[in-house]
mmCIF file of C-alpha atoms in Angstrom:
data_model
loop_
_atom_site.group_PDB
_atom_site.id
_atom_site.type_symbol
_atom_site.label_atom_id
_atom_site.label_comp_id
_atom_site.label_asym_id
_atom_site.label_seq_id
_atom_site.Cartn_x
_atom_site.Cartn_y
_atom_site.Cartn_z
ATOM 1 C CA MET A 1 -36.256 -64.879 46.106
ATOM 2 C CA SER A 2 -34.920 -65.770 42.672
ATOM 3 C CA THR A 3 -36.565 -64.233 39.781
ATOM 4 C CA ALA A 4 -38.402 -66.421 37.423
ATOM 5 C CA LEU A 5 -37.070 -64.375 34.254
ATOM 6 C CA ARG A 6 -33.358 -64.851 33.641
ATOM 7 C CA LEU A 7 -31.370 -62.068 31.449
ATOM 8 C CA LEU A 8 -29.431 -64.272 29.324
ATOM 9 C CA PRO A 9 -31.793 -66.887 28.223
ATOM 10 C CA ALA A 10 -34.228 -64.333 27.612
ATOM 11 C CA LEU A 11 -32.177 -62.787 24.802
ATOM 12 C CA SER A 12 -31.956 -64.170 21.297
ATOM 13 C CA ARG A 13 -28.805 -65.962 20.674
ATOM 14 C CA GLU A 14 -27.408 -63.036 18.614
ATOM 15 C CA HIS A 15 -27.844 -60.758 21.303
ATOM 16 C CA ARG A 16 -26.719 -63.209 23.919
ATOM 17 C CA GLU A 17 -23.533 -63.594 22.082
ATOM 18 C CA ARG A 18 -22.883 -59.881 21.568
ATOM 19 C CA LEU A 19 -23.455 -59.156 25.339
ATOM 20 C CA MET A 20 -21.222 -62.099 26.221
ATOM 21 C CA SER A 21 -18.344 -60.909 24.067
ATOM 22 C CA VAL A 22 -17.874 -58.107 26.506
ATOM 23 C CA ALA A 23 -18.160 -60.410 29.771
ATOM 24 C CA ARG A 24 -15.425 -61.275 32.126
ATOM 25 C CA GLU A 25 -15.542 -63.650 35.000
ATOM 26 C CA VAL A 26 -15.283 -62.634 38.412
ATOM 27 C CA ALA A 27 -15.631 -64.008 42.011
ATOM 28 C CA PHE A 28 -16.674 -62.348 45.213
ATOM 29 C CA PRO A 29 -15.962 -63.988 48.681
ATOM 30 C CA GLU A 30 -18.615 -64.855 51.340
ATOM 31 C CA ASP A 31 -19.719 -61.844 52.986
ATOM 32 C CA GLY A 32 -17.852 -59.481 50.281
ATOM 33 C CA ARG A 33 -19.773 -56.252 49.564
ATOM 34 C CA ILE A 34 -20.238 -55.982 45.983
ATOM 35 C CA PHE A 35 -21.665 -52.451 45.868
ATOM 36 C CA GLU A 36 -23.334 -49.797 48.395
ATOM 37 C CA ALA A 37 -26.248 -47.885 47.805
ATOM 38 C CA GLY A 38 -25.388 -44.409 46.434
ATOM 39 C CA GLY A 39 -22.375 -45.680 44.542
ATOM 40 C CA THR A 40 -21.460 -45.374 41.069
ATOM 41 C CA ALA A 41 -23.297 -48.146 38.902
ATOM 42 C CA ASP A 42 -20.804 -48.690 36.131
ATOM 43 C CA ARG A 43 -21.234 -52.399 35.625
ATOM 44 C CA PHE A 44 -23.666 -55.127 36.407
ATOM 45 C CA TRP A 45 -23.328 -59.022 36.603
ATOM 46 C CA VAL A 46 -25.079 -62.259 35.929
ATOM 47 C CA VAL A 47 -24.622 -64.570 38.816
ATOM 48 C CA ARG A 48 -23.073 -68.050 37.879
ATOM 49 C CA SER A 49 -22.991 -69.592 41.277
ATOM 50 C CA GLY A 50 -23.601 -68.578 45.152
ATOM 51 C CA THR A 51 -25.974 -66.247 46.389
ATOM 52 C CA VAL A 52 -26.129 -62.542 46.719
ATOM 53 C CA SER A 53 -28.340 -60.684 49.276
ATOM 54 C CA LEU A 54 -29.584 -57.196 48.141
ATOM 55 C CA TYR A 55 -30.423 -54.880 51.034
ATOM 56 C CA GLN A 56 -31.838 -51.619 52.008
ATOM 57 C CA GLN A 57 -30.516 -49.618 54.865
ATOM 58 C CA VAL A 58 -33.582 -48.257 56.987
ATOM 59 C CA VAL A 59 -31.485 -46.458 59.479
ATOM 60 C CA ALA A 60 -27.891 -45.961 60.290
ATOM 61 C CA ASP A 61 -27.238 -49.142 62.147
ATOM 62 C CA ARG A 62 -29.804 -51.341 60.502
ATOM 63 C CA ARG A 63 -30.457 -52.804 57.219
ATOM 64 C CA ILE A 64 -32.874 -55.299 55.865
ATOM 65 C CA SER A 65 -32.447 -58.036 53.110
ATOM 66 C CA VAL A 66 -35.132 -57.392 50.323
ATOM 67 C CA ALA A 67 -33.997 -59.834 47.744
ATOM 68 C CA THR A 68 -31.672 -63.173 47.447
ATOM 69 C CA LEU A 69 -30.247 -63.623 43.970
ATOM 70 C CA GLY A 70 -28.951 -66.878 42.875
ATOM 71 C CA PRO A 71 -27.536 -68.739 39.789
ATOM 72 C CA GLY A 72 -28.820 -67.054 36.416
ATOM 73 C CA ASP A 73 -30.144 -63.849 38.036
ATOM 74 C CA LEU A 74 -29.247 -60.408 37.081
ATOM 75 C CA LEU A 75 -27.392 -58.224 39.683
ATOM 76 C CA GLY A 76 -27.623 -54.619 38.898
ATOM 77 C CA TRP A 77 -29.747 -52.632 36.858
ATOM 78 C CA SER A 78 -28.897 -48.886 37.892
ATOM 79 C CA TRP A 79 -26.215 -48.779 35.270
ATOM 80 C CA LEU A 80 -28.974 -48.503 32.630
ATOM 81 C CA PHE A 81 -30.763 -45.271 33.746
ATOM 82 C CA PRO A 82 -29.148 -42.048 34.855
ATOM 83 C CA PRO A 83 -27.910 -41.031 37.295
ATOM 84 C CA HIS A 84 -26.191 -44.186 37.220
ATOM 85 C CA THR A 85 -26.145 -44.938 41.127
ATOM 86 C CA TRP A 86 -26.999 -47.916 43.095
ATOM 87 C CA ASP A 87 -30.284 -47.993 44.733
ATOM 88 C CA PHE A 88 -29.541 -50.869 46.969
ATOM 89 C CA GLY A 89 -26.586 -52.460 48.531
ATOM 90 C CA ALA A 90 -25.413 -56.022 47.451
ATOM 91 C CA GLU A 91 -23.300 -58.555 49.461
ATOM 92 C CA ALA A 92 -22.024 -62.283 48.789
ATOM 93 C CA PHE A 93 -24.127 -64.284 50.981
ATOM 94 C CA SER A 94 -21.956 -67.284 49.983
ATOM 95 C CA PRO A 95 -18.950 -67.438 47.634
ATOM 96 C CA VAL A 96 -20.157 -66.078 44.146
ATOM 97 C CA ARG A 97 -18.796 -66.424 40.777
ATOM 98 C CA ALA A 98 -20.482 -64.192 38.170
ATOM 99 C CA TYR A 99 -20.096 -62.795 34.558
ATOM 100 C CA GLU A 100 -19.473 -59.057 35.017
ATOM 101 C CA PHE A 101 -20.318 -56.591 32.229
ATOM 102 C CA ASP A 102 -18.966 -52.946 32.036
ATOM 103 C CA ALA A 103 -21.917 -50.674 31.646
ATOM 104 C CA ALA A 104 -20.226 -48.351 29.360
ATOM 105 C CA ARG A 105 -19.296 -51.080 26.907
ATOM 106 C CA VAL A 106 -22.668 -52.364 26.921
ATOM 107 C CA ARG A 107 -24.335 -49.033 26.487
ATOM 108 C CA THR A 108 -22.050 -48.685 23.357
ATOM 109 C CA LEU A 109 -23.089 -52.153 21.918
ATOM 110 C CA CYS A 110 -26.751 -50.877 22.329
ATOM 111 C CA ASP A 111 -26.018 -47.726 20.581
ATOM 112 C CA GLN A 112 -24.514 -49.755 17.777
ATOM 113 C CA ASP A 113 -27.741 -52.367 17.948
ATOM 114 C CA PRO A 114 -30.934 -50.638 18.734
ATOM 115 C CA THR A 115 -32.880 -54.018 18.672
ATOM 116 C CA LEU A 116 -30.264 -55.361 21.346
ATOM 117 C CA GLU A 117 -30.961 -52.097 23.352
ATOM 118 C CA LEU A 118 -34.648 -52.732 23.112
ATOM 119 C CA SER A 119 -34.412 -56.349 23.914
ATOM 120 C CA LEU A 120 -32.171 -55.703 26.983
ATOM 121 C CA THR A 121 -34.665 -52.829 28.210
ATOM 122 C CA ARG A 122 -37.646 -54.999 28.056
ATOM 123 C CA THR A 123 -36.107 -58.065 29.676
ATOM 124 C CA ILE A 124 -34.601 -55.828 32.298
ATOM 125 C CA GLY A 125 -37.879 -54.044 32.889
ATOM 126 C CA ALA A 126 -39.873 -57.303 33.449
ATOM 127 C CA ILE A 127 -37.111 -58.490 36.002
ATOM 128 C CA LEU A 128 -37.447 -54.943 37.920
ATOM 129 C CA ALA A 129 -41.166 -55.242 37.770
ATOM 130 C CA HIS A 130 -40.876 -58.523 39.478
ATOM 131 C CA ARG A 131 -38.470 -57.429 41.933
ATOM 132 C CA LEU A 132 -40.310 -54.133 42.823
ATOM 133 C CA GLU A 133 -43.191 -56.334 43.963
ATOM 134 C CA THR A 134 -41.117 -58.663 46.111
ATOM 135 C CA THR A 135 -39.234 -55.735 47.540
ATOM 136 C CA ARG A 136 -42.476 -54.111 48.353
ATOM 137 C CA ALA A 137 -43.739 -57.272 49.936
ATOM 138 C CA ALA A 138 -40.390 -57.754 52.225
ATOM 139 C CA LEU A 139 -40.886 -54.082 53.394
ATOM 140 C CA ILE A 140 -44.314 -54.583 54.328
ATOM 141 C CA GLU A 141 -43.709 -57.628 56.094
ATOM 142 C CA HIS A 142 -40.757 -56.160 57.931
ATOM 143 C CA TYR A 143 -42.835 -52.998 58.847
ATOM 144 C CA ALA A 144 -45.615 -55.364 60.200
ATOM 145 C CA ARG A 145 -43.236 -57.317 62.388
ATOM 146 C CA HIS A 146 -41.088 -54.498 63.791
ATOM 147 C CA GLY A 147 -43.494 -51.387 63.680
ATOM 148 C CA ARG A 148 -42.261 -47.835 63.590
ATOM 149 C CA SER A 149 -39.199 -47.420 65.474
ATOM 150 C CA GLY A 150 -39.102 -44.047 67.127
ATOM 151 C CA ASP A 151 -42.606 -42.929 66.728
ATOM 152 C CA GLY A 152 -44.467 -42.373 69.510
#
């Protein structure tokens, strides 16, 4: 699942340039964990190449993939809302290159430019609405296939 809405192209040129002024390029190896649910959300990424799997831990020894992100997709939104902890885990499905953004620096940019903050919030909100629907569908499909384990 790749979202139709992309963060960077959705921003005005001026806002995109301001955001990119605090970006740095990073890489993650195939099968590398990027973050775990419950961890501190202090950064986010825009995928440049490769694929990332977002997953939800359903029981201690089993997790399910709820989304697959690719080039242009936003990875991480929990940095935007307190308590700034990850809701899902993320793992590189293939080698990944991405732009990484330090959340504190981006929040400072937003404090300095409320129109940037509004644009980011609206765009990320639209991305989240789409992801919520696809995640819900993935969980329903998983539940339909596997049923309730342990209920009896």
